[in-house]
Coordinates of C-alpha atoms in Angstrom, one line a residue:
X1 CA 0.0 0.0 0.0
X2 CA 1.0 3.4 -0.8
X3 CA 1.2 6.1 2.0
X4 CA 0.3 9.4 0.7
X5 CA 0.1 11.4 3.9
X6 CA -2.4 12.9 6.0
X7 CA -5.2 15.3 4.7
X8 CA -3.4 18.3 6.6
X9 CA 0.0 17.5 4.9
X10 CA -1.6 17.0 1.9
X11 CA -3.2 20.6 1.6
X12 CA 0.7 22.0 2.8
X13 CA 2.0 20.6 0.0
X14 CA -0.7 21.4 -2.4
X15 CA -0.4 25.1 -1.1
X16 CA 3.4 25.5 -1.4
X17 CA 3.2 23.9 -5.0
X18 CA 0.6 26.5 -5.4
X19 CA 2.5 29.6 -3.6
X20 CA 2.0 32.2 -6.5
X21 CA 5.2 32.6 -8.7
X22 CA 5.5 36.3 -7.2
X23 CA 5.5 35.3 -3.3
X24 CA 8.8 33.5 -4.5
X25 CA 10.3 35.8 -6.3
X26 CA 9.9 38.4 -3.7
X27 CA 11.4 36.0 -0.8
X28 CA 14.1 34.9 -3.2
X29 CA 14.7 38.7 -3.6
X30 CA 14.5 39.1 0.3
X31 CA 17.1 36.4 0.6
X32 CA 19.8 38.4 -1.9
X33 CA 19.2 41.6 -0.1
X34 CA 20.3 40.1 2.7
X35 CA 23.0 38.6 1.5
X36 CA 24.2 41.1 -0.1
X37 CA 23.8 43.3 3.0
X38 CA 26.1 41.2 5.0
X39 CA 29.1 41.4 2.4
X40 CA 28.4 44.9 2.0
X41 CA 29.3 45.5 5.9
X42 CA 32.1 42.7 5.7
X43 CA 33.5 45.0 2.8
X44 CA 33.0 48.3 4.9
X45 CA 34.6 46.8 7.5
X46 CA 37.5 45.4 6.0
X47 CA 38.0 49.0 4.5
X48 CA 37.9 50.6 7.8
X49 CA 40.1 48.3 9.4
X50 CA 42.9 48.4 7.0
X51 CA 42.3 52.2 6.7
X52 CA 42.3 52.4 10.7
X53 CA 45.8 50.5 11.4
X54 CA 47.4 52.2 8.0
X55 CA 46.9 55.9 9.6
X56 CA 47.5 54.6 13.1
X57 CA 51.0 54.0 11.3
X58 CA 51.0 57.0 9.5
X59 CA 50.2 59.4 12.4
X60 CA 53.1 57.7 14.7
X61 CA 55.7 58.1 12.0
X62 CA 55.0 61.7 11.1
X63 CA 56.3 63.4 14.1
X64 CA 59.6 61.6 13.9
X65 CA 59.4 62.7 10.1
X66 CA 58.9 65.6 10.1
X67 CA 61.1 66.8 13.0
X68 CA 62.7 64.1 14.6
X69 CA 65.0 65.7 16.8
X70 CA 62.1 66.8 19.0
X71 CA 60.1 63.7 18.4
X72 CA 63.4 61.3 19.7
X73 CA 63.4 63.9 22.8
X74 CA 59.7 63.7 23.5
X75 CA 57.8 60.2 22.4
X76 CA 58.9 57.7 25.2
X77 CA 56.6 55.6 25.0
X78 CA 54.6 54.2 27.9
X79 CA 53.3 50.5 27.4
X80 CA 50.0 50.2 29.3
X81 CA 50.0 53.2 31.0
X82 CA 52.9 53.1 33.0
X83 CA 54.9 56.2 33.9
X84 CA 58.4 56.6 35.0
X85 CA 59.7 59.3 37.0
X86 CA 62.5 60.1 34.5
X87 CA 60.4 60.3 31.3
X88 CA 57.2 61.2 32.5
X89 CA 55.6 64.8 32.1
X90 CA 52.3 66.1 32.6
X91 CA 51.3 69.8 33.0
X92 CA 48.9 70.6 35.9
X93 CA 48.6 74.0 35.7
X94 CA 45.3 76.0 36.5
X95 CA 45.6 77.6 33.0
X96 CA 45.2 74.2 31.3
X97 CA 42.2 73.0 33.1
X98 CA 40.6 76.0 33.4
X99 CA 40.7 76.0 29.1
X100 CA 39.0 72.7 29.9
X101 CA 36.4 73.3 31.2
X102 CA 35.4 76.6 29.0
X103 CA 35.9 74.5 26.2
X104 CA 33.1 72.0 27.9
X105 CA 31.0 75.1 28.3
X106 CA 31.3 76.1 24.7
X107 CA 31.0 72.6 23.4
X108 CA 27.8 72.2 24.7
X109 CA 26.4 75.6 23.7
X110 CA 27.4 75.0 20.5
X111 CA 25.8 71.3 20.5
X112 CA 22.2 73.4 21.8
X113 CA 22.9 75.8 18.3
X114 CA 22.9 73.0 16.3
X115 CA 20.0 71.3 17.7
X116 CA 17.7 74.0 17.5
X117 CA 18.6 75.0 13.8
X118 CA 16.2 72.0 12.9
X119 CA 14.2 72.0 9.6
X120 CA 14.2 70.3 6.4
X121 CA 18.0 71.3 5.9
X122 CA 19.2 69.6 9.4
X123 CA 18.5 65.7 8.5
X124 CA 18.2 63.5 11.9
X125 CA 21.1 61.6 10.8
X126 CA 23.6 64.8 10.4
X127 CA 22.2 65.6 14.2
X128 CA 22.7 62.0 15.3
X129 CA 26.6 62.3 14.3
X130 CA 27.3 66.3 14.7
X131 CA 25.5 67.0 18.2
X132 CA 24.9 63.5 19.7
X133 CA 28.3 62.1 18.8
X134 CA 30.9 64.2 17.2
X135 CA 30.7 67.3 19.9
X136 CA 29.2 64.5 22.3
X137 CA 32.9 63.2 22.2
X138 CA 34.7 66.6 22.4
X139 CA 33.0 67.8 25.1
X140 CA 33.7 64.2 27.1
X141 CA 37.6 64.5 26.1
X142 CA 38.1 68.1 27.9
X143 CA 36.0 67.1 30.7
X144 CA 38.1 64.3 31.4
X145 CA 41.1 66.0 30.4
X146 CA 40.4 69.2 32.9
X147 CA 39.9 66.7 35.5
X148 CA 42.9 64.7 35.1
X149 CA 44.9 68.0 35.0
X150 CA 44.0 68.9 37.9
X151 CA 43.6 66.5 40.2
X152 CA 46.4 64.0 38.9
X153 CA 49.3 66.1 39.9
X154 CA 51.8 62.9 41.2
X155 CA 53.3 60.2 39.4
X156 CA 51.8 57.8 42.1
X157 CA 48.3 59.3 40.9
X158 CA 49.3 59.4 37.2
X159 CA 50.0 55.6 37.6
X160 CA 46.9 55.0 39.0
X161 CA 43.5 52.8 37.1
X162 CA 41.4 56.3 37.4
X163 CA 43.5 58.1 35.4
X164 CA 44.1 55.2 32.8
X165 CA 40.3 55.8 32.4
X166 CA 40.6 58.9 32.7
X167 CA 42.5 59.9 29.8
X168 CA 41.4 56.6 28.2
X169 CA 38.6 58.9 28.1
X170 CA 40.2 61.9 27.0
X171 CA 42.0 60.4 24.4
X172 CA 39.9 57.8 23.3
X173 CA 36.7 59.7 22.2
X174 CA 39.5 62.2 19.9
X175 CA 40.0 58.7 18.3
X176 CA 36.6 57.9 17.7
X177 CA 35.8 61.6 16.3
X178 CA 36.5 60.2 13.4
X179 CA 34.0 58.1 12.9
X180 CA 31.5 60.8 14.0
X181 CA 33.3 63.0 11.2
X182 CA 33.3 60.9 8.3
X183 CA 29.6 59.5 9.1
X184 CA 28.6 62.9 9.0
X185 CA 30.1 63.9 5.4
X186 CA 28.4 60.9 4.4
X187 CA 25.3 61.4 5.0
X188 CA 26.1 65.2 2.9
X189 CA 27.1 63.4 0.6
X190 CA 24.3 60.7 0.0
X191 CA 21.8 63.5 -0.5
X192 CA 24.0 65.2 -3.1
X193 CA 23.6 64.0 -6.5
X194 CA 26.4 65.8 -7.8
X195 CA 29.1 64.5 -5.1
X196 CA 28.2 60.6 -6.0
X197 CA 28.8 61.4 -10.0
X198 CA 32.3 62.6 -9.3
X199 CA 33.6 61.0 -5.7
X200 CA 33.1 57.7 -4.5
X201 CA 31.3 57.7 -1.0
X202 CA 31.7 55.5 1.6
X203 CA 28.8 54.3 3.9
X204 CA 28.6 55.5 7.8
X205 CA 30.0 51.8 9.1
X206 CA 33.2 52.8 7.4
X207 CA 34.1 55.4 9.4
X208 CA 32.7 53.6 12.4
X209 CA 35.3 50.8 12.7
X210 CA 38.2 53.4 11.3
X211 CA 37.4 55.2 14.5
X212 CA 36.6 52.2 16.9
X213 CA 40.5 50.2 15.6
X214 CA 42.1 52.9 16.8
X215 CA 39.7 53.8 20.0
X216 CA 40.4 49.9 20.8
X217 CA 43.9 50.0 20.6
X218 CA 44.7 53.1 22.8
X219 CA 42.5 51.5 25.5
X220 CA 45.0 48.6 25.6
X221 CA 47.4 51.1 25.9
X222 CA 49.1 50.0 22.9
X223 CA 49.6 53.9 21.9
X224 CA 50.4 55.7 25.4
X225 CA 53.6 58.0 25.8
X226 CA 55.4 59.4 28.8
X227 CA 53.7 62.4 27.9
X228 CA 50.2 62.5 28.0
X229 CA 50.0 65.3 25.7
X230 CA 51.6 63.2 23.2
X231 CA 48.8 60.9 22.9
X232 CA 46.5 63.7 21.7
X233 CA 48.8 64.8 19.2
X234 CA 48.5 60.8 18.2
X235 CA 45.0 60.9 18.0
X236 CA 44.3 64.5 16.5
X237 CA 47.0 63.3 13.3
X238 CA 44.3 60.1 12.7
X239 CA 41.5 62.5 12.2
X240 CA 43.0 63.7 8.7
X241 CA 41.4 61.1 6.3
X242 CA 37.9 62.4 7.6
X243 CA 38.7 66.1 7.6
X244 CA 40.0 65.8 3.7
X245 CA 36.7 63.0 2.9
X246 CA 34.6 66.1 4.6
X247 CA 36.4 68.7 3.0
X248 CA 35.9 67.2 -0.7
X249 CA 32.4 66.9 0.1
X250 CA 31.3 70.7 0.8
X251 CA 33.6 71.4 -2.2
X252 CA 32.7 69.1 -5.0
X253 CA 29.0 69.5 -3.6
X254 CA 27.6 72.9 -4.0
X255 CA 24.3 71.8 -2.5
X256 CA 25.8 70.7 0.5
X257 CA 26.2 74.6 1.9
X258 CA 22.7 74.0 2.3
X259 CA 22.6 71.4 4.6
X260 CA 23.0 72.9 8.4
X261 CA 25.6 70.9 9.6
X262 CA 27.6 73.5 11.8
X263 CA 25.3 76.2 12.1

């Protein structure tokens, strides 16, 4: 005897035979977006990465480049966050924190400018990366960094876990400005017609894991110097490929003035 299923699995079949031809196509269709999602990101990511650790590179050769005397006297390095008393420098002086905190002060004004501009011109996106993020990180690095100046004023202190997150804090989010930099002139540059016909643009995610490689790697203290001040100078040389991607943007775009990005 032939067993030719129950009744029920019988009408499952007969309605998945009978699934009209564009219910496929569309879940087919479904199933290569996604797909080709997923590589899309893996590609971004790859880009970032390798962009990330090449101007990591870049940024702690240049010093010694371009005048190495003063970079051989200055850049000790300091693995992990350890500080000798021999090498080891850091300025505590009222006139530096006190820059600090008016910078915090001026940060955050200028992030309440932007976010009342509003309109058509201001898209949610630019406002996510400009206010939330990109002065959002600013205005955490000088906080920190007026803190650690004056409070941290030994080497005992100075070699202490607060004040590895500390300026892991300072530093760190001047690393990941980059991302909030580049994300940005994306976004300008998606709603430009004319930018995308002569430049090619990178998606947000790009800039995303530039900025997290090298946020990651100071946090291991892979990029820490006897002199704190040093590891700004680090960090402020990385943000050059999303200055330049920024400034081709406004210039290549004319329609980008538009957009209300800084007020």
């Amino acid at each position: 005897m032939c067993y030719s299923g129950t009744a029920e699995e019988q009408r499952s079949s007969s309605s998945t035979a009978s699934m009209p031809l564009k219910m496929k196509t569309s879940l087919s269709l479904k199933q290569t977006t996604t797909l080709s999602s997923i590589a899309s990101y893996v590609g971004q990511g790859l880009i970032g990465f390798c962009m990330g650790l090449a101007v990591i590179l870049f940024s702690l050769w240049l010093p010694f480049f371009l005048t190495p005397e003063a970079a051989n006297a200055v850049y000790d390095p300091a693995p992990g966050f350890q500080y000798s008393a021999e090498l080891s420098h850091f300025d505590n002086s009222p006139m530096t924190y006190l820059t600090d905190y008016a910078l915090v002060v001026l940060l955050s004004l200028l992030s309440w400018h932007i976010y009342t501009l509003g309109g058509e011109k201001t898209t949610s996106a630019l406002q996510k990366w400009t206010i939330g993020l990109l002065l959002g990180c600013y205005a955490s690095s000088v906080l920190a960094g007026g803190v650690a100046h004056q409070f941290y004023t030994t080497l005992e202190m100075r070699n202490s876990w607060s004040f590895r997150l500390l300026w892991s804090i300072c530093v760190g989010t001047v690393y990941f400005a980059s991302a909030c930099m580049g994300s940005a002139a994306s976004e300008v540059a998606a709603k430009s017609s004319t930018t995308t016909n002569y430049l090619p643009t990178t998606g947000s995610f790009v800039w995303i894991v530039f900025g997290t490689t090298s946020t990651i790697l100071y946090f291991y203290g892979l990029l820490g110097y006897q002199r704190p001040a040093c590891d700004i100078f680090i960090a402020g040389i990385t943000q050059f490929p999303p200055t330049a991607y920024t400034m081709l943007i406004c210039w290549m775009s004319p329609q980008s003035a538009s957009y209300k990005v800084l007020g």
